[in-house]
Short mmCIF file of C-alpha atoms in Angstrom, two decimals:
data_model
loop_
_atom_site.label_atom_id
_atom_site.label_comp_id
_atom_site.label_asym_id
_atom_site.label_seq_id
_atom_site.Cartn_x
_atom_site.Cartn_y
_atom_site.Cartn_z
CA MET A 1 6.39 -11.14 -7.77
CA LEU A 2 8.70 -9.17 -5.50
CA GLY A 3 10.23 -7.42 -8.68
CA LYS A 4 6.49 -6.88 -9.53
CA LEU A 5 5.54 -4.71 -6.52
CA ILE A 6 8.48 -2.61 -6.21
CA LYS A 7 7.64 -1.77 -10.05
CA TYR A 8 4.54 -0.60 -9.08
CA ASP A 9 5.77 1.09 -6.23
CA LEU A 10 8.40 2.95 -7.74
CA LYS A 11 5.87 3.80 -10.29
CA ALA A 12 3.16 5.54 -8.14
CA LEU A 13 6.62 7.52 -6.22
CA SER A 14 7.90 8.61 -9.62
CA ARG A 15 4.96 10.26 -10.32
CA PHE A 16 5.49 12.90 -7.37
CA VAL A 17 9.36 12.79 -7.11
CA LEU A 18 10.11 12.58 -10.81
CA PRO A 19 8.76 16.05 -11.88
CA LEU A 20 10.22 17.59 -8.55
CA PHE A 21 13.69 16.49 -9.48
CA ALA A 22 13.21 18.17 -13.13
CA VAL A 23 12.31 21.77 -11.19
CA LEU A 24 15.53 21.12 -9.15
CA ILE A 25 17.90 20.54 -12.06
CA GLY A 26 15.39 22.79 -14.13
CA SER A 27 16.35 25.84 -11.83
CA SER A 28 19.87 25.27 -11.33
CA ILE A 29 20.27 25.42 -14.99
CA ALA A 30 18.09 28.34 -15.63
CA LEU A 31 19.61 30.46 -12.83
CA ARG A 32 22.99 29.86 -13.94
CA ILE A 33 21.78 30.88 -17.91
CA CYS A 34 20.37 33.77 -15.92
CA VAL A 35 23.29 35.01 -14.36
CA GLU A 36 25.26 34.58 -17.62
CA ILE A 37 23.11 36.54 -19.63
CA PHE A 38 22.49 39.52 -17.66
CA LYS A 39 26.18 39.16 -15.91
CA PHE A 40 24.63 39.32 -12.63
CA ASP A 41 26.54 40.52 -9.79
CA GLY A 42 23.99 42.11 -7.40
CA ALA A 43 25.18 45.51 -6.85
CA GLY A 44 24.30 47.95 -10.36
CA SER A 45 22.29 44.63 -12.39
CA ASN A 46 19.09 46.55 -13.58
CA ILE A 47 16.04 45.45 -11.84
CA ILE A 48 14.59 42.92 -13.45
CA ALA A 49 17.46 40.93 -13.95
CA SER A 50 17.61 40.99 -10.22
CA ILE A 51 13.77 40.00 -9.91
CA LEU A 52 14.13 37.31 -12.51
CA VAL A 53 17.36 35.56 -10.79
CA PHE A 54 15.41 36.12 -7.30
CA VAL A 55 12.40 34.12 -7.99
CA ILE A 56 14.34 31.28 -10.14
CA ALA A 57 17.21 31.26 -6.80
CA PHE A 58 14.13 30.82 -4.68
CA VAL A 59 12.74 28.18 -6.37
CA TYR A 60 15.83 26.19 -6.94
CA VAL A 61 16.64 26.80 -2.94
CA ILE A 62 12.43 25.57 -2.26
CA SER A 63 13.00 22.17 -4.37
CA LEU A 64 16.54 21.66 -2.63
CA LEU A 65 14.50 21.86 0.66
CA GLY A 66 11.90 20.19 -1.32
CA CYS A 67 13.58 16.89 -2.07
CA GLY A 68 14.92 16.05 1.47
CA PHE A 69 11.44 16.39 3.08
CA ALA A 70 9.32 15.89 -0.16
CA VAL A 71 10.82 12.55 -0.31
CA TYR A 72 9.90 10.89 2.66
CA ILE A 73 6.56 12.69 2.79
CA MET A 74 5.69 10.79 -0.77
CA ILE A 75 6.79 7.41 0.64
CA ALA A 76 4.72 7.79 3.58
CA LEU A 77 2.13 8.65 1.26
CA ASN A 78 2.15 6.02 -0.76
CA TYR A 79 2.68 3.25 2.33
CA HIS A 80 -0.60 4.70 3.37
CA LYS A 81 -2.57 5.18 0.49
CA SER A 82 -1.65 1.44 -0.16
CA LEU A 83 -2.23 -0.66 2.44
CA MET A 84 -4.13 1.83 5.00
CA SER A 85 -7.03 3.31 2.83
CA ASP A 86 -9.24 1.88 -0.01
CA ARG A 87 -6.69 0.46 -1.95
CA GLY A 88 -5.74 -1.89 0.81
CA TYR A 89 -8.54 -4.07 -0.24
CA PHE A 90 -7.16 -4.63 -4.17
CA TYR A 91 -2.86 -4.36 -2.18
CA LEU A 92 -4.15 -6.56 0.67
CA THR A 93 -5.57 -9.09 -1.17
CA LEU A 94 -3.10 -9.51 -4.21
CA PRO A 95 -1.21 -13.23 -3.29
CA VAL A 96 2.07 -12.01 -1.74
CA THR A 97 2.76 -12.17 2.00
CA HIS A 98 3.01 -8.71 4.23
CA ASP A 99 6.77 -8.73 4.09
CA MET A 100 6.99 -8.63 0.11
CA HIS A 101 4.37 -5.79 0.43
CA LEU A 102 6.98 -3.96 3.51
CA ILE A 103 10.01 -5.04 1.31
CA SER A 104 8.81 -3.45 -1.62
CA LYS A 105 7.82 -0.49 -0.14
CA LEU A 106 11.06 -0.01 1.55
CA LEU A 107 13.46 -1.12 -1.45
CA ALA A 108 11.87 1.36 -3.57
CA GLY A 109 11.53 3.82 -1.30
CA ALA A 110 15.37 3.26 -1.12
CA ALA A 111 15.86 3.88 -4.52
CA VAL A 112 13.88 7.14 -4.68
CA ILE A 113 15.77 8.27 -1.68
CA ILE A 114 19.28 7.52 -3.01
CA LEU A 115 18.05 9.28 -6.65
CA SER A 116 17.24 12.07 -4.82
CA ALA A 117 20.48 12.54 -3.64
CA VAL A 118 21.91 11.73 -6.79
CA ALA A 119 19.46 14.68 -7.93
CA PHE A 120 20.82 17.05 -5.57
CA VAL A 121 24.53 16.73 -6.32
CA VAL A 122 24.15 17.07 -9.94
CA SER A 123 22.19 20.07 -8.99
CA PHE A 124 24.79 21.96 -8.36
CA LEU A 125 27.10 21.34 -11.54
CA PRO A 126 25.76 23.84 -13.43
CA LEU A 127 25.79 26.33 -10.82
CA PHE A 128 29.83 25.55 -10.65
CA VAL A 129 30.52 24.85 -14.27
CA GLY A 130 33.44 26.79 -15.15
CA ASN A 131 33.40 28.79 -12.72
CA ILE A 132 35.35 26.02 -10.56
CA ALA A 133 37.73 23.73 -12.15
CA LEU A 134 36.42 20.22 -12.02
CA PRO A 135 40.04 18.69 -10.87
CA ASP A 136 40.05 21.44 -8.34
CA VAL A 137 37.03 19.86 -6.79
CA LEU A 138 38.03 16.49 -7.12
CA LYS A 139 40.92 17.50 -5.05
CA PHE A 140 39.38 19.34 -2.33
CA ILE A 141 37.03 15.84 -2.07
CA SER A 142 40.03 13.69 -1.97
CA ASP A 143 41.63 15.66 0.66
CA GLY A 144 38.76 15.72 2.73
CA TRP A 145 37.73 12.29 2.76
CA GLU A 146 41.86 11.58 3.44
CA LEU A 147 41.44 13.90 6.55
CA ILE A 148 38.67 12.06 7.62
CA ARG A 149 39.55 8.49 7.04
CA THR A 150 43.22 9.24 8.64
CA TYR A 151 42.20 11.37 11.50
CA MET A 152 38.67 10.97 12.16
CA LEU A 153 38.12 6.78 11.94
CA ALA A 154 39.78 3.34 12.91
CA LYS A 155 40.60 0.98 9.89
CA ASN A 156 37.20 -0.06 9.71
CA GLY A 157 35.89 3.14 9.65
CA VAL A 158 34.88 3.36 5.90
CA LEU A 159 32.94 0.02 7.14
CA ILE A 160 31.95 1.82 9.95
CA ILE A 161 30.03 4.48 7.49
CA ILE A 162 29.06 2.15 4.29
CA LEU A 163 26.74 0.79 7.43
CA THR A 164 25.42 3.75 8.90
CA VAL A 165 23.95 4.76 5.62
CA PHE A 166 22.71 1.74 5.31
CA VAL A 167 21.20 1.31 8.55
CA ALA A 168 19.69 4.81 8.32
CA LEU A 169 18.15 4.05 4.49
CA PHE A 170 15.81 1.38 5.53
CA GLY A 171 15.27 2.33 8.89
CA SER A 172 13.94 5.99 8.34
CA GLN A 173 11.63 4.11 6.45
CA ILE A 174 10.57 1.78 9.07
CA VAL A 175 10.07 4.39 11.65
CA ILE A 176 7.53 5.81 9.51
CA PHE A 177 5.54 2.65 8.50
CA PHE A 178 5.61 1.72 12.04
CA CYS A 179 4.08 5.20 13.41
CA ILE A 180 1.53 5.29 10.27
CA THR A 181 0.61 1.63 11.31
CA LEU A 182 0.26 2.14 14.72
CA GLY A 183 -1.96 4.78 13.95
CA GLN A 184 -4.35 2.72 12.59
CA LEU A 185 -5.12 1.46 16.03
CA MET A 186 -6.87 4.38 16.65
CA PRO A 187 -9.76 4.13 14.64
CA ASN A 188 -11.13 7.48 15.13
CA HIS A 189 -8.06 9.23 14.70
CA ARG A 190 -5.34 7.88 12.98
CA ILE A 191 -2.98 10.21 11.54
CA LEU A 192 -2.94 11.97 15.27
CA GLY A 193 -1.86 8.50 15.97
CA ALA A 194 0.44 8.32 13.89
CA PHE A 195 1.93 11.34 14.62
CA LEU A 196 1.56 10.35 19.00
CA ALA A 197 3.68 7.41 17.93
CA PHE A 198 6.40 9.21 15.89
CA ILE A 199 7.22 11.77 18.65
CA GLY A 200 7.00 8.80 21.34
CA HIS A 201 9.76 7.06 19.18
CA LEU A 202 11.71 9.85 18.86
CA ILE A 203 12.09 10.68 22.53
CA LEU A 204 12.29 6.77 23.51
CA SER A 205 14.67 5.84 21.07
CA ARG A 206 16.93 9.34 20.99
CA THR A 207 16.80 8.81 25.17
CA ILE A 208 18.28 5.51 25.17
CA SER A 209 20.75 5.83 22.44
CA SER A 210 21.90 8.88 24.68
CA ILE A 211 22.62 6.02 27.36
CA PHE A 212 24.07 3.17 24.68
CA ALA A 213 26.15 5.88 22.98
CA SER A 214 27.99 6.44 26.34
CA ILE A 215 28.60 2.71 26.22
CA GLY A 216 31.18 3.02 23.52
CA PHE A 217 33.02 5.09 25.46
CA LYS A 218 36.16 3.39 26.76
CA ASN A 219 37.96 6.14 28.49
CA THR A 220 36.17 8.22 30.71
CA LEU A 221 38.36 11.64 29.77
CA ILE A 222 39.19 11.04 25.81
CA ASP A 223 42.47 13.09 24.86
CA ILE A 224 41.34 14.57 21.48
CA TYR A 225 44.37 15.56 20.87
CA ASP A 226 45.44 11.95 20.34
CA MET A 227 44.29 10.85 16.74
CA ASP A 228 44.20 7.41 17.21
CA ILE A 229 42.42 7.41 20.78
CA LEU A 230 39.63 9.80 19.29
CA ALA A 231 39.63 7.82 16.10
CA GLU A 232 38.61 4.14 18.06
CA THR A 233 36.23 6.18 20.51
CA LEU A 234 34.23 7.39 17.00
CA SER A 235 34.12 4.37 16.06
CA SER A 236 33.35 2.55 18.60
CA VAL A 237 30.49 5.06 19.56
CA LEU A 238 29.23 4.71 16.13
CA LEU A 239 29.11 0.81 15.65
CA THR A 240 27.53 0.39 19.42
CA THR A 241 24.76 3.07 17.57
CA ILE A 242 24.47 1.54 14.75
CA ILE A 243 24.15 -1.89 16.27
CA TYR A 244 21.30 -0.26 18.68
CA TYR A 245 19.72 1.02 16.07
CA VAL A 246 19.54 -2.25 14.07
CA VAL A 247 18.12 -3.82 16.60
CA ILE A 248 15.11 -0.65 17.08
CA TYR A 249 14.77 -0.73 13.25
CA ALA A 250 14.30 -5.12 13.75
CA ILE A 251 11.41 -4.81 16.70
CA GLU A 252 9.55 -2.20 14.65
CA TYR A 253 9.51 -3.92 11.69
CA VAL A 254 7.79 -7.05 13.55
CA ALA A 255 5.56 -4.93 15.15
CA THR A 256 4.50 -3.58 11.69
CA ARG A 257 4.27 -6.89 10.09
CA MET A 258 2.18 -8.30 13.15
CA VAL A 259 -0.19 -5.43 13.38
CA LEU A 260 -0.65 -5.20 9.06
CA LYS A 261 -1.31 -9.28 9.19
CA TYR A 262 -3.29 -9.84 12.55
CA LYS A 263 -5.04 -6.38 13.64
CA LEU A 264 -5.64 -4.37 10.35
CA ASN A 265 -8.99 -3.07 9.58
CA ILE A 266 -9.26 -0.58 6.73
CA GLU A 267 -12.44 0.84 7.02
CA MET B 1 -19.25 -30.93 -5.73
CA SER B 2 -16.25 -29.87 -3.34
CA ILE B 3 -16.33 -27.27 -0.30
CA ILE B 4 -14.11 -24.40 -1.18
CA VAL B 5 -15.29 -22.17 2.13
CA GLU B 6 -15.48 -23.76 5.83
CA ALA B 7 -16.45 -21.33 8.21
CA ARG B 8 -16.45 -23.28 11.75
CA GLU B 9 -17.94 -21.32 14.87
CA LEU B 10 -16.30 -18.05 12.79
CA THR B 11 -16.80 -14.69 15.56
CA LYS B 12 -15.54 -10.99 15.07
CA ARG B 13 -15.97 -9.27 18.21
CA TYR B 14 -14.53 -5.18 17.64
CA GLY B 15 -14.48 -4.64 21.50
CA ALA B 16 -18.23 -5.17 22.87
CA ASP B 17 -19.50 -5.33 19.25
CA THR B 18 -20.28 -8.65 17.55
CA ALA B 19 -20.22 -8.83 13.63
CA VAL B 20 -20.08 -12.08 13.11
CA ASP B 21 -21.32 -14.76 15.77
CA HIS B 22 -20.39 -18.22 15.97
CA LEU B 23 -20.95 -18.53 11.90
CA ASP B 24 -21.02 -22.62 10.64
CA LEU B 25 -21.03 -22.84 6.76
CA THR B 26 -19.74 -24.65 4.08
CA LEU B 27 -19.56 -22.80 0.32
CA GLU B 28 -19.42 -25.41 -2.79
CA LYS B 29 -17.92 -25.06 -5.72
CA GLY B 30 -20.17 -24.68 -8.82
CA GLN B 31 -22.73 -22.20 -6.90
CA ILE B 32 -23.93 -18.99 -6.78
CA ILE B 33 -24.70 -17.78 -3.37
CA GLY B 34 -26.15 -14.63 -2.30
CA LEU B 35 -25.11 -13.21 0.99
CA LEU B 36 -27.96 -11.48 2.12
CA GLY B 37 -28.72 -8.92 4.75
CA PRO B 38 -29.48 -4.99 6.07
CA ASN B 39 -26.98 -2.93 6.94
CA GLY B 40 -24.51 -4.22 9.67
CA SER B 41 -25.74 -7.99 9.77
CA GLY B 42 -22.06 -8.47 8.88
CA LYS B 43 -21.85 -9.38 5.22
CA THR B 44 -18.49 -7.30 4.64
CA THR B 45 -17.13 -8.14 7.23
CA PHE B 46 -17.63 -11.72 6.57
CA ILE B 47 -16.34 -11.22 3.10
CA LYS B 48 -13.28 -10.14 4.46
CA MET B 49 -12.24 -12.29 6.74
CA ILE B 50 -12.75 -14.99 3.72
CA ASN B 51 -10.17 -12.60 1.65
CA GLY B 52 -7.18 -12.42 4.68
CA LEU B 53 -8.47 -8.22 5.56
CA LEU B 54 -9.78 -9.69 8.57
CA THR B 55 -8.77 -11.58 11.31
CA PRO B 56 -11.12 -14.06 13.42
CA THR B 57 -11.68 -13.34 16.95
CA SER B 58 -12.25 -16.92 17.42
CA GLY B 59 -13.02 -19.60 15.49
CA ILE B 60 -12.08 -21.23 11.91
CA ILE B 61 -12.30 -19.99 8.49
CA LEU B 62 -11.22 -22.25 5.11
CA ILE B 63 -10.79 -21.71 1.75
CA ASN B 64 -9.96 -24.75 -0.24
CA GLY B 65 -8.87 -26.44 3.15
CA GLU B 66 -6.39 -23.38 3.64
CA LYS B 67 -6.29 -20.50 6.46
CA PRO B 68 -6.62 -16.97 4.20
CA GLY B 69 -2.93 -16.62 2.72
CA VAL B 70 -1.05 -16.04 -0.01
CA ASN B 71 -3.09 -19.82 -1.75
CA SER B 72 -6.34 -19.08 -0.91
CA LYS B 73 -5.42 -15.15 -2.41
CA ARG B 74 -4.31 -16.71 -5.65
CA ILE B 75 -7.25 -18.78 -5.82
CA THR B 76 -10.34 -15.99 -4.81
CA SER B 77 -11.47 -12.90 -7.08
CA TYR B 78 -12.78 -10.33 -4.69
CA LEU B 79 -14.65 -7.32 -5.61
CA PRO B 80 -14.72 -5.06 -3.15
CA GLU B 81 -17.79 -2.37 -2.30
CA ARG B 82 -15.57 0.32 -2.32
CA CYS B 83 -12.85 1.81 -5.23
CA ALA B 84 -9.79 0.17 -4.32
CA LEU B 85 -7.50 0.53 -7.83
CA PRO B 86 -5.18 3.25 -8.08
CA ASP B 87 -6.95 5.79 -9.21
CA TRP B 88 -3.90 7.90 -11.66
CA MET B 89 -3.59 4.73 -13.47
CA ARG B 90 -5.61 4.09 -17.31
CA ILE B 91 -7.43 1.29 -17.57
CA ASP B 92 -5.38 -0.03 -19.76
CA ASP B 93 -2.45 -0.19 -17.24
CA LEU B 94 -5.07 -1.57 -14.19
CA VAL B 95 -5.29 -4.42 -16.92
CA LYS B 96 -1.31 -5.08 -17.14
CA MET B 97 -1.58 -4.76 -13.78
CA TYR B 98 -4.17 -7.72 -13.17
CA CYS B 99 -1.88 -9.46 -15.64
CA ASP B 100 0.93 -8.92 -14.02
CA PHE B 101 -0.24 -10.34 -10.38
CA PHE B 102 -3.16 -12.75 -11.07
CA THR B 103 -2.05 -15.97 -13.70
CA ASP B 104 -5.72 -16.50 -13.97
CA PHE B 105 -6.52 -13.42 -15.47
CA ASN B 106 -7.44 -13.64 -19.19
CA ARG B 107 -7.08 -10.34 -20.40
CA GLU B 108 -9.19 -11.15 -23.91
CA LYS B 109 -11.91 -11.34 -21.64
CA ALA B 110 -11.45 -8.30 -19.85
CA ARG B 111 -11.05 -6.32 -23.16
CA ASN B 112 -14.18 -7.57 -24.54
CA MET B 113 -16.20 -6.59 -21.53
CA LEU B 114 -14.48 -3.12 -21.21
CA ALA B 115 -15.57 -2.72 -25.07
CA ASP B 116 -19.45 -3.65 -24.60
CA LEU B 117 -19.85 -1.37 -21.68
CA HIS B 118 -18.41 1.73 -24.12
CA LEU B 119 -15.57 2.03 -22.00
CA ASP B 120 -12.16 3.69 -23.37
CA GLU B 121 -8.86 1.61 -21.78
CA LYS B 122 -6.95 4.73 -22.70
CA LYS B 123 -9.08 6.84 -19.79
CA THR B 124 -7.35 7.33 -16.60
CA TYR B 125 -9.34 5.64 -13.42
CA LYS B 126 -10.07 8.75 -11.70
CA THR B 127 -12.15 10.57 -15.13
CA LEU B 128 -14.39 7.82 -14.36
CA SER B 129 -18.31 8.73 -12.98
CA LYS B 130 -18.31 6.09 -9.44
CA GLY B 131 -20.51 4.25 -11.77
CA ASN B 132 -18.17 3.42 -14.21
CA ARG B 133 -15.23 2.81 -11.85
CA GLU B 134 -17.15 0.50 -10.35
CA LYS B 135 -17.77 -1.06 -13.55
CA VAL B 136 -14.29 -1.41 -14.77
CA GLN B 137 -13.45 -3.28 -10.84
CA LEU B 138 -15.75 -5.59 -11.34
CA ILE B 139 -14.81 -6.37 -15.15
CA LEU B 140 -11.11 -7.21 -14.05
CA ALA B 141 -12.56 -9.40 -11.01
CA MET B 142 -14.65 -11.18 -13.43
CA ALA B 143 -11.99 -11.63 -15.99
CA ARG B 144 -10.09 -14.20 -13.70
CA GLU B 145 -10.91 -17.51 -14.12
CA ALA B 146 -10.69 -17.72 -10.10
CA GLU B 147 -12.68 -20.56 -7.69
CA LEU B 148 -14.14 -18.54 -5.57
CA TYR B 149 -15.29 -14.85 -6.30
CA CYS B 150 -16.57 -12.59 -3.53
CA LEU B 151 -18.39 -10.10 -4.79
CA ASP B 152 -19.54 -7.17 -2.17
CA GLU B 153 -22.52 -5.41 -3.29
CA PRO B 154 -21.54 -5.99 -7.31
CA ILE B 155 -24.55 -3.43 -8.78
CA GLY B 156 -24.89 -1.20 -5.95
CA GLY B 157 -24.12 1.75 -7.80
CA VAL B 158 -24.92 0.82 -11.59
CA ASP B 159 -27.64 1.48 -13.55
CA PRO B 160 -30.61 -0.98 -14.54
CA ALA B 161 -29.00 -1.94 -17.63
CA ALA B 162 -25.67 -2.42 -16.68
CA ARG B 163 -26.64 -4.00 -13.42
CA ASP B 164 -28.61 -7.19 -16.06
CA TYR B 165 -25.32 -7.04 -18.01
CA ILE B 166 -23.60 -7.49 -14.98
CA LEU B 167 -25.48 -10.37 -13.90
CA ARG B 168 -24.81 -11.64 -17.05
CA THR B 169 -21.16 -11.62 -16.95
CA ILE B 170 -21.76 -13.51 -13.55
CA LEU B 171 -23.78 -16.89 -15.18
CA GLN B 172 -21.96 -16.75 -18.00
CA ASN B 173 -18.73 -17.32 -15.51
CA TYR B 174 -19.99 -19.62 -13.87
CA ASN B 175 -18.74 -23.49 -14.20
CA GLU B 176 -18.76 -26.03 -12.03
CA GLU B 177 -15.08 -25.67 -10.77
CA ALA B 178 -15.82 -22.30 -9.27
CA ALA B 179 -18.61 -20.89 -6.75
CA VAL B 180 -19.42 -16.87 -6.47
CA LEU B 181 -20.65 -15.46 -3.53
CA ILE B 182 -22.55 -12.25 -4.37
CA SER B 183 -23.74 -9.68 -1.05
CA THR B 184 -26.25 -7.60 -1.71
CA HIS B 185 -29.37 -6.34 -0.79
CA LEU B 186 -30.55 -5.85 -4.17
CA ILE B 187 -32.55 -9.19 -4.13
CA GLN B 188 -35.33 -9.05 -6.47
CA ASP B 189 -32.25 -8.14 -9.61
CA VAL B 190 -30.28 -11.13 -8.39
CA GLU B 191 -32.58 -14.14 -7.13
CA SER B 192 -33.12 -15.23 -10.80
CA THR B 193 -29.61 -16.07 -10.47
CA LEU B 194 -29.17 -17.39 -7.18
CA ASP B 195 -28.44 -21.21 -6.75
CA ARG B 196 -28.23 -20.81 -2.61
CA ALA B 197 -29.53 -18.15 0.06
CA LEU B 198 -27.91 -17.42 3.07
CA PHE B 199 -29.57 -14.55 5.18
CA LEU B 200 -27.14 -12.72 8.11
CA LYS B 201 -28.90 -11.28 10.47
CA GLU B 202 -26.77 -9.37 13.25
CA GLY B 203 -24.27 -11.29 12.23
CA THR B 204 -25.78 -14.83 13.02
CA LEU B 205 -26.91 -17.00 10.33
CA VAL B 206 -30.87 -17.33 10.39
CA LEU B 207 -31.36 -18.90 7.00
CA ASN B 208 -29.43 -21.43 4.55
CA ASP B 209 -31.61 -23.23 2.08
CA THR B 210 -31.11 -23.53 -1.85
CA VAL B 211 -33.67 -20.51 -3.65
CA ASP B 212 -35.33 -23.74 -5.47
CA ASN B 213 -36.41 -25.09 -1.55
CA ILE B 214 -37.02 -21.65 -0.66
CA ARG B 215 -40.00 -21.53 -3.34
CA GLU B 216 -41.17 -24.65 -2.93
CA LYS B 217 -41.34 -25.09 0.74
CA ARG B 218 -42.22 -21.71 1.73
CA GLY B 219 -44.38 -21.12 -1.16
CA LYS B 220 -42.29 -17.12 -1.67
CA SER B 221 -39.39 -15.88 -3.51
CA VAL B 222 -36.43 -15.15 -1.63
CA ASP B 223 -37.40 -11.18 -1.73
CA ALA B 224 -40.61 -12.08 -0.23
CA LEU B 225 -39.27 -13.86 2.36
CA PHE B 226 -36.36 -11.44 3.39
CA ARG B 227 -39.00 -9.02 4.06
CA GLU B 228 -40.64 -11.38 6.32
CA VAL B 229 -37.47 -11.80 7.81
CA PHE B 230 -35.89 -8.58 8.25
CA ALA B 231 -39.22 -6.66 8.39
CA CYS B 232 -38.49 -3.35 11.04
#
């Protein structure tokens, strides 16, 4: 059943995000083609070429930004429409648990977020192919990663980075679901309620995380020139922050589920 | 006949308002039951509690001996009074979705009913008129071979010809293993279909009797009795 729920959540999300990715990559390709055709170099190029390149570049930049924001907006809308609006009369009467509904949306959302990151990276390729040699790009990435790994993180740094990405991938969605669900408890002001819940969550979580982050600092004064101590400290801070957010997201997940099961009234 | 729905002291309050007030009733398999009452009498609230969409404030609701949950949803086919299906899907996609989620869904029956009502499966749900959307929703609900059908205002938004078809469809799905609970205020249309009538007034059950008894003992139709009980 979970697989089927994920299938339909992915279908619902892909209706919006796939065209967005197509526009992103398409505008990147179009931009490169225009630059090549008109040998565009800014000063001295004809006015039509300038306008065309500007418009396409504008579309590209907007879709780059859109990829980041629009994906989360679609995830929020899908959650709200499936479970909080009239469609809830159908979805919440399916023979599945509330956990399955939440997990399905989390997994489908995570897949779409990862896809948007891939589209983001792929959209750069048409702009750089032929201009920068691929081996140079790979060497740049490899050198940068070596620098981070050697000087910025302790030996478990890779694991910590993976954990951070994993927690952020799901946690960011849990916050959205939690705030939307809380908003439903204000029958006449649901959207305002969700917005206020989100602001409250931001203020509270940032305040408490700042306090907890300081627990990760073992020394009052850190010698930032001592790379070993710096790496150790950063890892400690990251790990403490991850643990804190895992606890917060777990509480919010459970709260979301409880409200869905016991307090929700779709009207 | 075995009991499919049991409500004991079932109550639902919204703040100071009581939507359902200490409801005690049982519904048996093999019957078509009319849940009748004016607007705001608690019919939809009761049906939503059966389907796990609302949690009772107090009391118990059992479906086939269990509280509303995954098992009860597996055997209950629900038709809400709103259009609840994803409107971006085509009708044939909706049929596939029902096949995916409900093992008791009869695809051939659904397709035959869609053809009878001249509904093109390739059409997108949102391009249909309100009446046709309700017909599609009803067809999908009735194409399930469930043990309990909860139909909330199934004929409210459709034309009179379609109403006759819908009521015939309900009768043809009627069997000894299923109970059909129809919530409506179009009593004249459904009366001939009903075995039992439940009158709800301000969340309280004021009548629970068979249609035959109402006609014989009270000497009037269910519609006439309804007008008497709920006279303004």
